[in-house]
Amino acid sequence: MAVVYKCRHCGHKIGELHQHVVDTSMLGFDQLTVKEKEEMIHYQDNGDILIQAICEDCEETLGRHPSYHELDFFIQ
């Protein structure tokens, strides 16, 4: 099983953890609301967990262009 972090905007793979057992509280999942969990955490058929996050480049772009926060996707 792997925990894969991908950018929700550009699709870039941010990182990947390979663990047999994952303590979700160590990953901060317990700090998320139910809605945030539904939006960010996706369980794959192969047992992997896909986490939708934001990479540094997209975070920087959002900082320069705050109006992009209104969009679901700002990279075309």
mmCIF file with all atom_site columns, N, CA and C in Angstrom:
data_model
loop_
_atom_site.group_PDB
_atom_site.id
_atom_site.type_symbol
_atom_site.label_atom_id
_atom_site.label_alt_id
_atom_site.label_comp_id
_atom_site.label_asym_id
_atom_site.label_entity_id
_atom_site.label_seq_id
_atom_site.pdbx_PDB_ins_code
_atom_site.Cartn_x
_atom_site.Cartn_y
_atom_site.Cartn_z
_atom_site.occupancy
_atom_site.B_iso_or_equiv
_atom_site.pdbx_formal_charge
_atom_site.auth_seq_id
_atom_site.auth_comp_id
_atom_site.auth_asym_id
_atom_site.auth_atom_id
_atom_site.pdbx_PDB_model_num
ATOM 1   N N  . MET A 1 1  ? 0.833   -1.176 0.000   1.00 0.00 ? 1  MET A N  1
ATOM 2   C CA . MET A 1 1  ? 0.000   0.000  0.000   1.00 0.00 ? 1  MET A CA 1
ATOM 3   C C  . MET A 1 1  ? 0.880   1.242  0.000   1.00 0.00 ? 1  MET A C  1
ATOM 4   N N  . ALA A 1 2  ? 0.459   2.238  -0.734  1.00 0.00 ? 2  ALA A N  1
ATOM 5   C CA . ALA A 1 2  ? 1.178   3.507  -0.792  1.00 0.00 ? 2  ALA A CA 1
ATOM 6   C C  . ALA A 1 2  ? 0.208   4.647  -0.528  1.00 0.00 ? 2  ALA A C  1
ATOM 7   N N  . VAL A 1 3  ? 0.741   5.703  0.050   1.00 0.00 ? 3  VAL A N  1
ATOM 8   C CA . VAL A 1 3  ? 0.012   6.955  0.185   1.00 0.00 ? 3  VAL A CA 1
ATOM 9   C C  . VAL A 1 3  ? 0.657   7.896  -0.810  1.00 0.00 ? 3  VAL A C  1
ATOM 10  N N  . VAL A 1 4  ? -0.107  8.307  -1.814  1.00 0.00 ? 4  VAL A N  1
ATOM 11  C CA . VAL A 1 4  ? 0.427   9.119  -2.901  1.00 0.00 ? 4  VAL A CA 1
ATOM 12  C C  . VAL A 1 4  ? -0.179  10.514 -2.807  1.00 0.00 ? 4  VAL A C  1
ATOM 13  N N  . TYR A 1 5  ? 0.702   11.508 -2.752  1.00 0.00 ? 5  TYR A N  1
ATOM 14  C CA . TYR A 1 5  ? 0.277   12.913 -2.719  1.00 0.00 ? 5  TYR A CA 1
ATOM 15  C C  . TYR A 1 5  ? 0.426   13.490 -4.115  1.00 0.00 ? 5  TYR A C  1
ATOM 16  N N  . LYS A 1 6  ? -0.683  14.018 -4.658  1.00 0.00 ? 6  LYS A N  1
ATOM 17  C CA . LYS A 1 6  ? -0.676  14.643 -5.983  1.00 0.00 ? 6  LYS A CA 1
ATOM 18  C C  . LYS A 1 6  ? -1.293  16.023 -5.882  1.00 0.00 ? 6  LYS A C  1
ATOM 19  N N  . CYS A 1 7  ? -0.820  16.926 -6.732  1.00 0.00 ? 7  CYS A N  1
ATOM 20  C CA . CYS A 1 7  ? -1.367  18.274 -6.766  1.00 0.00 ? 7  CYS A CA 1
ATOM 21  C C  . CYS A 1 7  ? -2.732  18.241 -7.444  1.00 0.00 ? 7  CYS A C  1
ATOM 22  N N  . ARG A 1 8  ? -3.706  18.829 -6.791  1.00 0.00 ? 8  ARG A N  1
ATOM 23  C CA . ARG A 1 8  ? -5.062  18.849 -7.332  1.00 0.00 ? 8  ARG A CA 1
ATOM 24  C C  . ARG A 1 8  ? -5.188  19.754 -8.544  1.00 0.00 ? 8  ARG A C  1
ATOM 25  N N  . HIS A 1 9  ? -4.217  20.653 -8.749  1.00 0.00 ? 9  HIS A N  1
ATOM 26  C CA . HIS A 1 9  ? -4.297  21.602 -9.855  1.00 0.00 ? 9  HIS A CA 1
ATOM 27  C C  . HIS A 1 9  ? -3.514  21.146 -11.083 1.00 0.00 ? 9  HIS A C  1
ATOM 28  N N  . CYS A 1 10 ? -2.259  20.763 -10.893 1.00 0.00 ? 10 CYS A N  1
ATOM 29  C CA . CYS A 1 10 ? -1.420  20.426 -12.049 1.00 0.00 ? 10 CYS A CA 1
ATOM 30  C C  . CYS A 1 10 ? -1.181  18.933 -12.212 1.00 0.00 ? 10 CYS A C  1
ATOM 31  N N  . GLY A 1 11 ? -1.549  18.124 -11.211 1.00 0.00 ? 11 GLY A N  1
ATOM 32  C CA . GLY A 1 11 ? -1.386  16.682 -11.307 1.00 0.00 ? 11 GLY A CA 1
ATOM 33  C C  . GLY A 1 11 ? 0.011   16.177 -10.971 1.00 0.00 ? 11 GLY A C  1
ATOM 34  N N  . HIS A 1 12 ? 0.929   17.066 -10.600 1.00 0.00 ? 12 HIS A N  1
ATOM 35  C CA . HIS A 1 12 ? 2.300   16.687 -10.261 1.00 0.00 ? 12 HIS A CA 1
ATOM 36  C C  . HIS A 1 12 ? 2.309   15.804 -9.017  1.00 0.00 ? 12 HIS A C  1
ATOM 37  N N  . LYS A 1 13 ? 3.073   14.712 -9.048  1.00 0.00 ? 13 LYS A N  1
ATOM 38  C CA . LYS A 1 13 ? 3.206   13.854 -7.874  1.00 0.00 ? 13 LYS A CA 1
ATOM 39  C C  . LYS A 1 13 ? 4.139   14.541 -6.889  1.00 0.00 ? 13 LYS A C  1
ATOM 40  N N  . ILE A 1 14 ? 3.621   14.900 -5.738  1.00 0.00 ? 14 ILE A N  1
ATOM 41  C CA . ILE A 1 14 ? 4.378   15.615 -4.719  1.00 0.00 ? 14 ILE A CA 1
ATOM 42  C C  . ILE A 1 14 ? 5.242   14.652 -3.921  1.00 0.00 ? 14 ILE A C  1
ATOM 43  N N  . GLY A 1 15 ? 4.712   13.497 -3.609  1.00 0.00 ? 15 GLY A N  1
ATOM 44  C CA . GLY A 1 15 ? 5.451   12.524 -2.824  1.00 0.00 ? 15 GLY A CA 1
ATOM 45  C C  . GLY A 1 15 ? 4.679   11.239 -2.687  1.00 0.00 ? 15 GLY A C  1
ATOM 46  N N  . GLU A 1 16 ? 5.371   10.237 -2.128  1.00 0.00 ? 16 GLU A N  1
ATOM 47  C CA . GLU A 1 16 ? 4.759   8.919  -1.990  1.00 0.00 ? 16 GLU A CA 1
ATOM 48  C C  . GLU A 1 16 ? 5.352   8.232  -0.773  1.00 0.00 ? 16 GLU A C  1
ATOM 49  N N  . LEU A 1 17 ? 4.492   7.641  0.051   1.00 0.00 ? 17 LEU A N  1
ATOM 50  C CA . LEU A 1 17 ? 4.912   6.880  1.217   1.00 0.00 ? 17 LEU A CA 1
ATOM 51  C C  . LEU A 1 17 ? 4.548   5.420  0.995   1.00 0.00 ? 17 LEU A C  1
ATOM 52  N N  . HIS A 1 18 ? 5.477   4.535  1.257   1.00 0.00 ? 18 HIS A N  1
ATOM 53  C CA . HIS A 1 18 ? 5.212   3.097  1.137   1.00 0.00 ? 18 HIS A CA 1
ATOM 54  C C  . HIS A 1 18 ? 5.252   2.500  2.539   1.00 0.00 ? 18 HIS A C  1
ATOM 55  N N  . GLN A 1 19 ? 4.080   2.188  3.052   1.00 0.00 ? 19 GLN A N  1
ATOM 56  C CA . GLN A 1 19 ? 3.963   1.641  4.392   1.00 0.00 ? 19 GLN A CA 1
ATOM 57  C C  . GLN A 1 19 ? 2.960   0.490  4.364   1.00 0.00 ? 19 GLN A C  1
ATOM 58  N N  . HIS A 1 20 ? 3.199   -0.501 5.210   1.00 0.00 ? 20 HIS A N  1
ATOM 59  C CA . HIS A 1 20 ? 2.223   -1.581 5.340   1.00 0.00 ? 20 HIS A CA 1
ATOM 60  C C  . HIS A 1 20 ? 1.088   -1.147 6.269   1.00 0.00 ? 20 HIS A C  1
ATOM 61  N N  . VAL A 1 21 ? 1.440   -0.336 7.271   1.00 0.00 ? 21 VAL A N  1
ATOM 62  C CA . VAL A 1 21 ? 0.448   0.186  8.211   1.00 0.00 ? 21 VAL A CA 1
ATOM 63  C C  . VAL A 1 21 ? 0.648   1.692  8.272   1.00 0.00 ? 21 VAL A C  1
ATOM 64  N N  . VAL A 1 22 ? -0.448  2.437  8.150   1.00 0.00 ? 22 VAL A N  1
ATOM 65  C CA . VAL A 1 22 ? -0.375  3.887  8.173   1.00 0.00 ? 22 VAL A CA 1
ATOM 66  C C  . VAL A 1 22 ? -1.194  4.413  9.346   1.00 0.00 ? 22 VAL A C  1
ATOM 67  N N  . ASP A 1 23 ? -0.561  5.228  10.194  1.00 0.00 ? 23 ASP A N  1
ATOM 68  C CA . ASP A 1 23 ? -1.257  5.891  11.290  1.00 0.00 ? 23 ASP A CA 1
ATOM 69  C C  . ASP A 1 23 ? -1.766  7.222  10.750  1.00 0.00 ? 23 ASP A C  1
ATOM 70  N N  . THR A 1 24 ? -3.057  7.286  10.455  1.00 0.00 ? 24 THR A N  1
ATOM 71  C CA . THR A 1 24 ? -3.615  8.474  9.804   1.00 0.00 ? 24 THR A CA 1
ATOM 72  C C  . THR A 1 24 ? -3.495  9.717  10.679  1.00 0.00 ? 24 THR A C  1
ATOM 73  N N  . SER A 1 25 ? -3.440  9.559  11.996  1.00 0.00 ? 25 SER A N  1
ATOM 74  C CA . SER A 1 25 ? -3.269  10.737 12.846  1.00 0.00 ? 25 SER A CA 1
ATOM 75  C C  . SER A 1 25 ? -1.863  11.310 12.696  1.00 0.00 ? 25 SER A C  1
ATOM 76  N N  . MET A 1 26 ? -0.879  10.480 12.412  1.00 0.00 ? 26 MET A N  1
ATOM 77  C CA . MET A 1 26 ? 0.489   10.970 12.166  1.00 0.00 ? 26 MET A CA 1
ATOM 78  C C  . MET A 1 26 ? 0.547   11.767 10.865  1.00 0.00 ? 26 MET A C  1
ATOM 79  N N  . LEU A 1 27 ? -0.351  11.470 9.918   1.00 0.00 ? 27 LEU A N  1
ATOM 80  C CA . LEU A 1 27 ? -0.404  12.196 8.658   1.00 0.00 ? 27 LEU A CA 1
ATOM 81  C C  . LEU A 1 27 ? -1.304  13.425 8.742   1.00 0.00 ? 27 LEU A C  1
ATOM 82  N N  . GLY A 1 28 ? -1.978  13.602 9.873   1.00 0.00 ? 28 GLY A N  1
ATOM 83  C CA . GLY A 1 28 ? -2.821  14.772 10.077  1.00 0.00 ? 28 GLY A CA 1
ATOM 84  C C  . GLY A 1 28 ? -4.239  14.619 9.577   1.00 0.00 ? 28 GLY A C  1
ATOM 85  N N  . PHE A 1 29 ? -4.631  13.427 9.175   1.00 0.00 ? 29 PHE A N  1
ATOM 86  C CA . PHE A 1 29 ? -5.979  13.222 8.663   1.00 0.00 ? 29 PHE A CA 1
ATOM 87  C C  . PHE A 1 29 ? -7.034  13.546 9.717   1.00 0.00 ? 29 PHE A C  1
ATOM 88  N N  . ASP A 1 30 ? -6.703  13.340 10.989  1.00 0.00 ? 30 ASP A N  1
ATOM 89  C CA . ASP A 1 30 ? -7.659  13.605 12.055  1.00 0.00 ? 30 ASP A CA 1
ATOM 90  C C  . ASP A 1 30 ? -7.928  15.095 12.247  1.00 0.00 ? 30 ASP A C  1
ATOM 91  N N  . GLN A 1 31 ? -7.119  15.945 11.648  1.00 0.00 ? 31 GLN A N  1
ATOM 92  C CA . GLN A 1 31 ? -7.302  17.391 11.733  1.00 0.00 ? 31 GLN A CA 1
ATOM 93  C C  . GLN A 1 31 ? -8.259  17.922 10.666  1.00 0.00 ? 31 GLN A C  1
ATOM 94  N N  . LEU A 1 32 ? -8.601  17.070 9.700   1.00 0.00 ? 32 LEU A N  1
ATOM 95  C CA . LEU A 1 32 ? -9.471  17.475 8.595   1.00 0.00 ? 32 LEU A CA 1
ATOM 96  C C  . LEU A 1 32 ? -10.939 17.324 8.965   1.00 0.00 ? 32 LEU A C  1
ATOM 97  N N  . THR A 1 33 ? -11.770 18.191 8.382   1.00 0.00 ? 33 THR A N  1
ATOM 98  C CA . THR A 1 33 ? -13.212 18.026 8.551   1.00 0.00 ? 33 THR A CA 1
ATOM 99  C C  . THR A 1 33 ? -13.678 16.876 7.656   1.00 0.00 ? 33 THR A C  1
ATOM 100 N N  . VAL A 1 34 ? -14.905 16.445 7.848   1.00 0.00 ? 34 VAL A N  1
ATOM 101 C CA . VAL A 1 34 ? -15.464 15.377 7.019   1.00 0.00 ? 34 VAL A CA 1
ATOM 102 C C  . VAL A 1 34 ? -15.459 15.808 5.550   1.00 0.00 ? 34 VAL A C  1
ATOM 103 N N  . LYS A 1 35 ? -15.849 17.044 5.289   1.00 0.00 ? 35 LYS A N  1
ATOM 104 C CA . LYS A 1 35 ? -15.884 17.549 3.909   1.00 0.00 ? 35 LYS A CA 1
ATOM 105 C C  . LYS A 1 35 ? -14.480 17.574 3.300   1.00 0.00 ? 35 LYS A C  1
ATOM 106 N N  . GLU A 1 36 ? -13.494 18.031 4.069   1.00 0.00 ? 36 GLU A N  1
ATOM 107 C CA . GLU A 1 36 ? -12.116 18.064 3.575   1.00 0.00 ? 36 GLU A CA 1
ATOM 108 C C  . GLU A 1 36 ? -11.614 16.650 3.263   1.00 0.00 ? 36 GLU A C  1
ATOM 109 N N  . LYS A 1 37 ? -11.935 15.700 4.112   1.00 0.00 ? 37 LYS A N  1
ATOM 110 C CA . LYS A 1 37 ? -11.547 14.305 3.866   1.00 0.00 ? 37 LYS A CA 1
ATOM 111 C C  . LYS A 1 37 ? -12.165 13.787 2.574   1.00 0.00 ? 37 LYS A C  1
ATOM 112 N N  . GLU A 1 38 ? -13.456 14.096 2.358   1.00 0.00 ? 38 GLU A N  1
ATOM 113 C CA . GLU A 1 38 ? -14.142 13.641 1.146   1.00 0.00 ? 38 GLU A CA 1
ATOM 114 C C  . GLU A 1 38 ? -13.496 14.239 -0.100  1.00 0.00 ? 38 GLU A C  1
ATOM 115 N N  . GLU A 1 39 ? -13.058 15.500 -0.009  1.00 0.00 ? 39 GLU A N  1
ATOM 116 C CA . GLU A 1 39 ? -12.460 16.177 -1.153  1.00 0.00 ? 39 GLU A CA 1
ATOM 117 C C  . GLU A 1 39 ? -11.012 15.760 -1.398  1.00 0.00 ? 39 GLU A C  1
ATOM 118 N N  . MET A 1 40 ? -10.290 15.456 -0.347  1.00 0.00 ? 40 MET A N  1
ATOM 119 C CA . MET A 1 40 ? -8.843  15.249 -0.462  1.00 0.00 ? 40 MET A CA 1
ATOM 120 C C  . MET A 1 40 ? -8.390  13.795 -0.505  1.00 0.00 ? 40 MET A C  1
ATOM 121 N N  . ILE A 1 41 ? -9.095  12.899 0.151   1.00 0.00 ? 41 ILE A N  1
ATOM 122 C CA . ILE A 1 41 ? -8.631  11.525 0.319   1.00 0.00 ? 41 ILE A CA 1
ATOM 123 C C  . ILE A 1 41 ? -9.448  10.597 -0.568  1.00 0.00 ? 41 ILE A C  1
ATOM 124 N N  . HIS A 1 42 ? -8.757  9.868  -1.432  1.00 0.00 ? 42 HIS A N  1
ATOM 125 C CA . HIS A 1 42 ? -9.415  8.941  -2.353  1.00 0.00 ? 42 HIS A CA 1
ATOM 126 C C  . HIS A 1 42 ? -8.734  7.579  -2.260  1.00 0.00 ? 42 HIS A C  1
ATOM 127 N N  . TYR A 1 43 ? -9.521  6.545  -2.044  1.00 0.00 ? 43 TYR A N  1
ATOM 128 C CA . TYR A 1 43 ? -9.012  5.186  -1.927  1.00 0.00 ? 43 TYR A CA 1
ATOM 129 C C  . TYR A 1 43 ? -9.056  4.519  -3.295  1.00 0.00 ? 43 TYR A C  1
ATOM 130 N N  . GLN A 1 44 ? -7.916  4.003  -3.724  1.00 0.00 ? 44 GLN A N  1
ATOM 131 C CA . GLN A 1 44 ? -7.791  3.388  -5.043  1.00 0.00 ? 44 GLN A CA 1
ATOM 132 C C  . GLN A 1 44 ? -8.095  1.895  -4.960  1.00 0.00 ? 44 GLN A C  1
ATOM 133 N N  . ASP A 1 45 ? -8.453  1.294  -6.085  1.00 0.00 ? 45 ASP A N  1
ATOM 134 C CA . ASP A 1 45 ? -8.780  -0.135 -6.142  1.00 0.00 ? 45 ASP A CA 1
ATOM 135 C C  . ASP A 1 45 ? -7.600  -1.017 -5.756  1.00 0.00 ? 45 ASP A C  1
ATOM 136 N N  . ASN A 1 46 ? -6.375  -0.538 -5.990  1.00 0.00 ? 46 ASN A N  1
ATOM 137 C CA . ASN A 1 46 ? -5.186  -1.341 -5.684  1.00 0.00 ? 46 ASN A CA 1
ATOM 138 C C  . ASN A 1 46 ? -4.747  -1.213 -4.221  1.00 0.00 ? 46 ASN A C  1
ATOM 139 N N  . GLY A 1 47 ? -5.517  -0.482 -3.399  1.00 0.00 ? 47 GLY A N  1
ATOM 140 C CA . GLY A 1 47 ? -5.203  -0.335 -1.987  1.00 0.00 ? 47 GLY A CA 1
ATOM 141 C C  . GLY A 1 47 ? -4.458  0.947  -1.653  1.00 0.00 ? 47 GLY A C  1
ATOM 142 N N  . ASP A 1 48 ? -4.005  1.668  -2.658  1.00 0.00 ? 48 ASP A N  1
ATOM 143 C CA . ASP A 1 48 ? -3.310  2.928  -2.428  1.00 0.00 ? 48 ASP A CA 1
ATOM 144 C C  . ASP A 1 48 ? -4.298  3.997  -1.973  1.00 0.00 ? 48 ASP A C  1
ATOM 145 N N  . ILE A 1 49 ? -3.759  4.998  -1.302  1.00 0.00 ? 49 ILE A N  1
ATOM 146 C CA . ILE A 1 49 ? -4.541  6.151  -0.886  1.00 0.00 ? 49 ILE A CA 1
ATOM 147 C C  . ILE A 1 49 ? -3.997  7.347  -1.649  1.00 0.00 ? 49 ILE A C  1
ATOM 148 N N  . LEU A 1 50 ? -4.859  8.032  -2.376  1.00 0.00 ? 50 LEU A N  1
ATOM 149 C CA . LEU A 1 50 ? -4.473  9.214  -3.141  1.00 0.00 ? 50 LEU A CA 1
ATOM 150 C C  . LEU A 1 50 ? -4.910  10.446 -2.367  1.00 0.00 ? 50 LEU A C  1
ATOM 151 N N  . ILE A 1 51 ? -3.954  11.320 -2.074  1.00 0.00 ? 51 ILE A N  1
ATOM 152 C CA . ILE A 1 51 ? -4.226  12.558 -1.357  1.00 0.00 ? 51 ILE A CA 1
ATOM 153 C C  . ILE A 1 51 ? -4.100  13.710 -2.335  1.00 0.00 ? 51 ILE A C  1
ATOM 154 N N  . GLN A 1 52 ? -5.175  14.465 -2.499  1.00 0.00 ? 52 GLN A N  1
ATOM 155 C CA . GLN A 1 52 ? -5.167  15.652 -3.345  1.00 0.00 ? 52 GLN A CA 1
ATOM 156 C C  . GLN A 1 52 ? -4.694  16.825 -2.496  1.00 0.00 ? 52 GLN A C  1
ATOM 157 N N  . ALA A 1 53 ? -3.516  17.359 -2.812  1.00 0.00 ? 53 ALA A N  1
ATOM 158 C CA . ALA A 1 53 ? -2.927  18.477 -2.084  1.00 0.00 ? 53 ALA A CA 1
ATOM 159 C C  . ALA A 1 53 ? -2.574  19.569 -3.088  1.00 0.00 ? 53 ALA A C  1
ATOM 160 N N  . ILE A 1 54 ? -1.734  20.500 -2.702  1.00 0.00 ? 54 ILE A N  1
ATOM 161 C CA . ILE A 1 54 ? -1.296  21.570 -3.601  1.00 0.00 ? 54 ILE A CA 1
ATOM 162 C C  . ILE A 1 54 ? 0.221   21.626 -3.562  1.00 0.00 ? 54 ILE A C  1
ATOM 163 N N  . CYS A 1 55 ? 0.843   21.566 -4.737  1.00 0.00 ? 55 CYS A N  1
ATOM 164 C CA . CYS A 1 55 ? 2.306   21.624 -4.820  1.00 0.00 ? 55 CYS A CA 1
ATOM 165 C C  . CYS A 1 55 ? 2.790   23.052 -4.584  1.00 0.00 ? 55 CYS A C  1
ATOM 166 N N  . GLU A 1 56 ? 4.081   23.213 -4.355  1.00 0.00 ? 56 GLU A N  1
ATOM 167 C CA . GLU A 1 56 ? 4.656   24.525 -4.075  1.00 0.00 ? 56 GLU A CA 1
ATOM 168 C C  . GLU A 1 56 ? 4.443   25.504 -5.222  1.00 0.00 ? 56 GLU A C  1
ATOM 169 N N  . ASP A 1 57 ? 4.591   25.038 -6.448  1.00 0.00 ? 57 ASP A N  1
ATOM 170 C CA . ASP A 1 57 ? 4.430   25.934 -7.595  1.00 0.00 ? 57 ASP A CA 1
ATOM 171 C C  . ASP A 1 57 ? 3.006   26.470 -7.690  1.00 0.00 ? 57 ASP A C  1
ATOM 172 N N  . CYS A 1 58 ? 2.024   25.603 -7.523  1.00 0.00 ? 58 CYS A N  1
ATOM 173 C CA . CYS A 1 58 ? 0.629   26.046 -7.593  1.00 0.00 ? 58 CYS A CA 1
ATOM 174 C C  . CYS A 1 58 ? 0.282   26.916 -6.385  1.00 0.00 ? 58 CYS A C  1
ATOM 175 N N  . GLU A 1 59 ? 0.842   26.620 -5.230  1.00 0.00 ? 59 GLU A N  1
ATOM 176 C CA . GLU A 1 59 ? 0.611   27.454 -4.046  1.00 0.00 ? 59 GLU A CA 1
ATOM 177 C C  . GLU A 1 59 ? 1.165   28.860 -4.276  1.00 0.00 ? 59 GLU A C  1
ATOM 178 N N  . GLU A 1 60 ? 2.329   28.932 -4.882  1.00 0.00 ? 60 GLU A N  1
ATOM 179 C CA . GLU A 1 60 ? 2.927   30.230 -5.205  1.00 0.00 ? 60 GLU A CA 1
ATOM 180 C C  . GLU A 1 60 ? 2.050   30.999 -6.199  1.00 0.00 ? 60 GLU A C  1
ATOM 181 N N  . THR A 1 61 ? 1.557   30.302 -7.206  1.00 0.00 ? 61 THR A N  1
ATOM 182 C CA . THR A 1 61 ? 0.674   30.935 -8.201  1.00 0.00 ? 61 THR A CA 1
ATOM 183 C C  . THR A 1 61 ? -0.601  31.447 -7.540  1.00 0.00 ? 61 THR A C  1
ATOM 184 N N  . LEU A 1 62 ? -1.186  30.663 -6.639  1.00 0.00 ? 62 LEU A N  1
ATOM 185 C CA . LEU A 1 62 ? -2.387  31.100 -5.928  1.00 0.00 ? 62 LEU A CA 1
ATOM 186 C C  . LEU A 1 62 ? -2.092  32.323 -5.065  1.00 0.00 ? 62 LEU A C  1
ATOM 187 N N  . GLY A 1 63 ? -0.889  32.401 -4.515  1.00 0.00 ? 63 GLY A N  1
ATOM 188 C CA . GLY A 1 63 ? -0.502  33.559 -3.724  1.00 0.00 ? 63 GLY A CA 1
ATOM 189 C C  . GLY A 1 63 ? -0.400  34.819 -4.573  1.00 0.00 ? 63 GLY A C  1
ATOM 190 N N  . ARG A 1 64 ? 0.075   34.672 -5.799  1.00 0.00 ? 64 ARG A N  1
ATOM 191 C CA . ARG A 1 64 ? 0.212   35.823 -6.708  1.00 0.00 ? 64 ARG A CA 1
ATOM 192 C C  . ARG A 1 64 ? -1.116  36.214 -7.340  1.00 0.00 ? 64 ARG A C  1
ATOM 193 N N  . HIS A 1 65 ? -2.020  35.247 -7.474  1.00 0.00 ? 65 HIS A N  1
ATOM 194 C CA . HIS A 1 65 ? -3.306  35.486 -8.135  1.00 0.00 ? 65 HIS A CA 1
ATOM 195 C C  . HIS A 1 65 ? -4.439  34.963 -7.242  1.00 0.00 ? 65 HIS A C  1
ATOM 196 N N  . PRO A 1 66 ? -4.787  35.702 -6.191  1.00 0.00 ? 66 PRO A N  1
ATOM 197 C CA . PRO A 1 66 ? -5.803  35.226 -5.231  1.00 0.00 ? 66 PRO A CA 1
ATOM 198 C C  . PRO A 1 66 ? -7.157  34.897 -5.862  1.00 0.00 ? 66 PRO A C  1
ATOM 199 N N  . SER A 1 67 ? -7.484  35.523 -6.970  1.00 0.00 ? 67 SER A N  1
ATOM 200 C CA . SER A 1 67 ? -8.781  35.245 -7.607  1.00 0.00 ? 67 SER A CA 1
ATOM 201 C C  . SER A 1 67 ? -8.864  33.798 -8.110  1.00 0.00 ? 67 SER A C  1
ATOM 202 N N  . TYR A 1 68 ? -7.728  33.134 -8.298  1.00 0.00 ? 68 TYR A N  1
ATOM 203 C CA . TYR A 1 68 ? -7.722  31.743 -8.752  1.00 0.00 ? 68 TYR A CA 1
ATOM 204 C C  . TYR A 1 68 ? -8.348  30.802 -7.717  1.00 0.00 ? 68 TYR A C  1
ATOM 205 N N  . HIS A 1 69 ? -8.417  31.232 -6.447  1.00 0.00 ? 69 HIS A N  1
ATOM 206 C CA . HIS A 1 69 ? -9.031  30.385 -5.412  1.00 0.00 ? 69 HIS A CA 1
ATOM 207 C C  . HIS A 1 69 ? -10.501 30.096 -5.733  1.00 0.00 ? 69 HIS A C  1
ATOM 208 N N  . GLU A 1 70 ? -11.122 30.942 -6.524  1.00 0.00 ? 70 GLU A N  1
ATOM 209 C CA . GLU A 1 70 ? -12.523 30.766 -6.880  1.00 0.00 ? 70 GLU A CA 1
ATOM 210 C C  . GLU A 1 70 ? -12.716 29.641 -7.895  1.00 0.00 ? 70 GLU A C  1
ATOM 211 N N  . LEU A 1 71 ? -11.640 29.233 -8.559  1.00 0.00 ? 71 LEU A N  1
ATOM 212 C CA . LEU A 1 71 ? -11.722 28.235 -9.629  1.00 0.00 ? 71 LEU A CA 1
ATOM 213 C C  . LEU A 1 71 ? -11.413 26.842 -9.093  1.00 0.00 ? 71 LEU A C  1
ATOM 214 N N  . ASP A 1 72 ? -12.073 25.831 -9.635  1.00 0.00 ? 72 ASP A N  1
ATOM 215 C CA . ASP A 1 72 ? -11.742 24.454 -9.286  1.00 0.00 ? 72 ASP A CA 1
ATOM 216 C C  . ASP A 1 72 ? -10.387 24.083 -9.861  1.00 0.00 ? 72 ASP A C  1
ATOM 217 N N  . PHE A 1 73 ? -10.117 24.535 -11.085 1.00 0.00 ? 73 PHE A N  1
ATOM 218 C CA . PHE A 1 73 ? -8.852  24.278 -11.770 1.00 0.00 ? 73 PHE A CA 1
ATOM 219 C C  . PHE A 1 73 ? -8.409  25.563 -12.448 1.00 0.00 ? 73 PHE A C  1
ATOM 220 N N  . PHE A 1 74 ? -7.179  25.984 -12.234 1.00 0.00 ? 74 PHE A N  1
ATOM 221 C CA . PHE A 1 74 ? -6.715  27.191 -12.895 1.00 0.00 ? 74 PHE A CA 1
ATOM 222 C C  . PHE A 1 74 ? -5.659  26.902 -13.951 1.00 0.00 ? 74 PHE A C  1
ATOM 223 N N  . ILE A 1 75 ? -5.247  25.664 -14.076 1.00 0.00 ? 75 ILE A N  1
ATOM 224 C CA . ILE A 1 75 ? -4.301  25.272 -15.113 1.00 0.00 ? 75 ILE A CA 1
ATOM 225 C C  . ILE A 1 75 ? -5.082  24.552 -16.212 1.00 0.00 ? 75 ILE A C  1
ATOM 226 N N  . GLN A 1 76 ? -5.004  25.072 -17.410 1.00 0.00 ? 76 GLN A N  1
ATOM 227 C CA . GLN A 1 76 ? -5.761  24.513 -18.526 1.00 0.00 ? 76 GLN A CA 1
ATOM 228 C C  . GLN A 1 76 ? -4.904  23.567 -19.341 1.00 0.00 ? 76 GLN A C  1
#
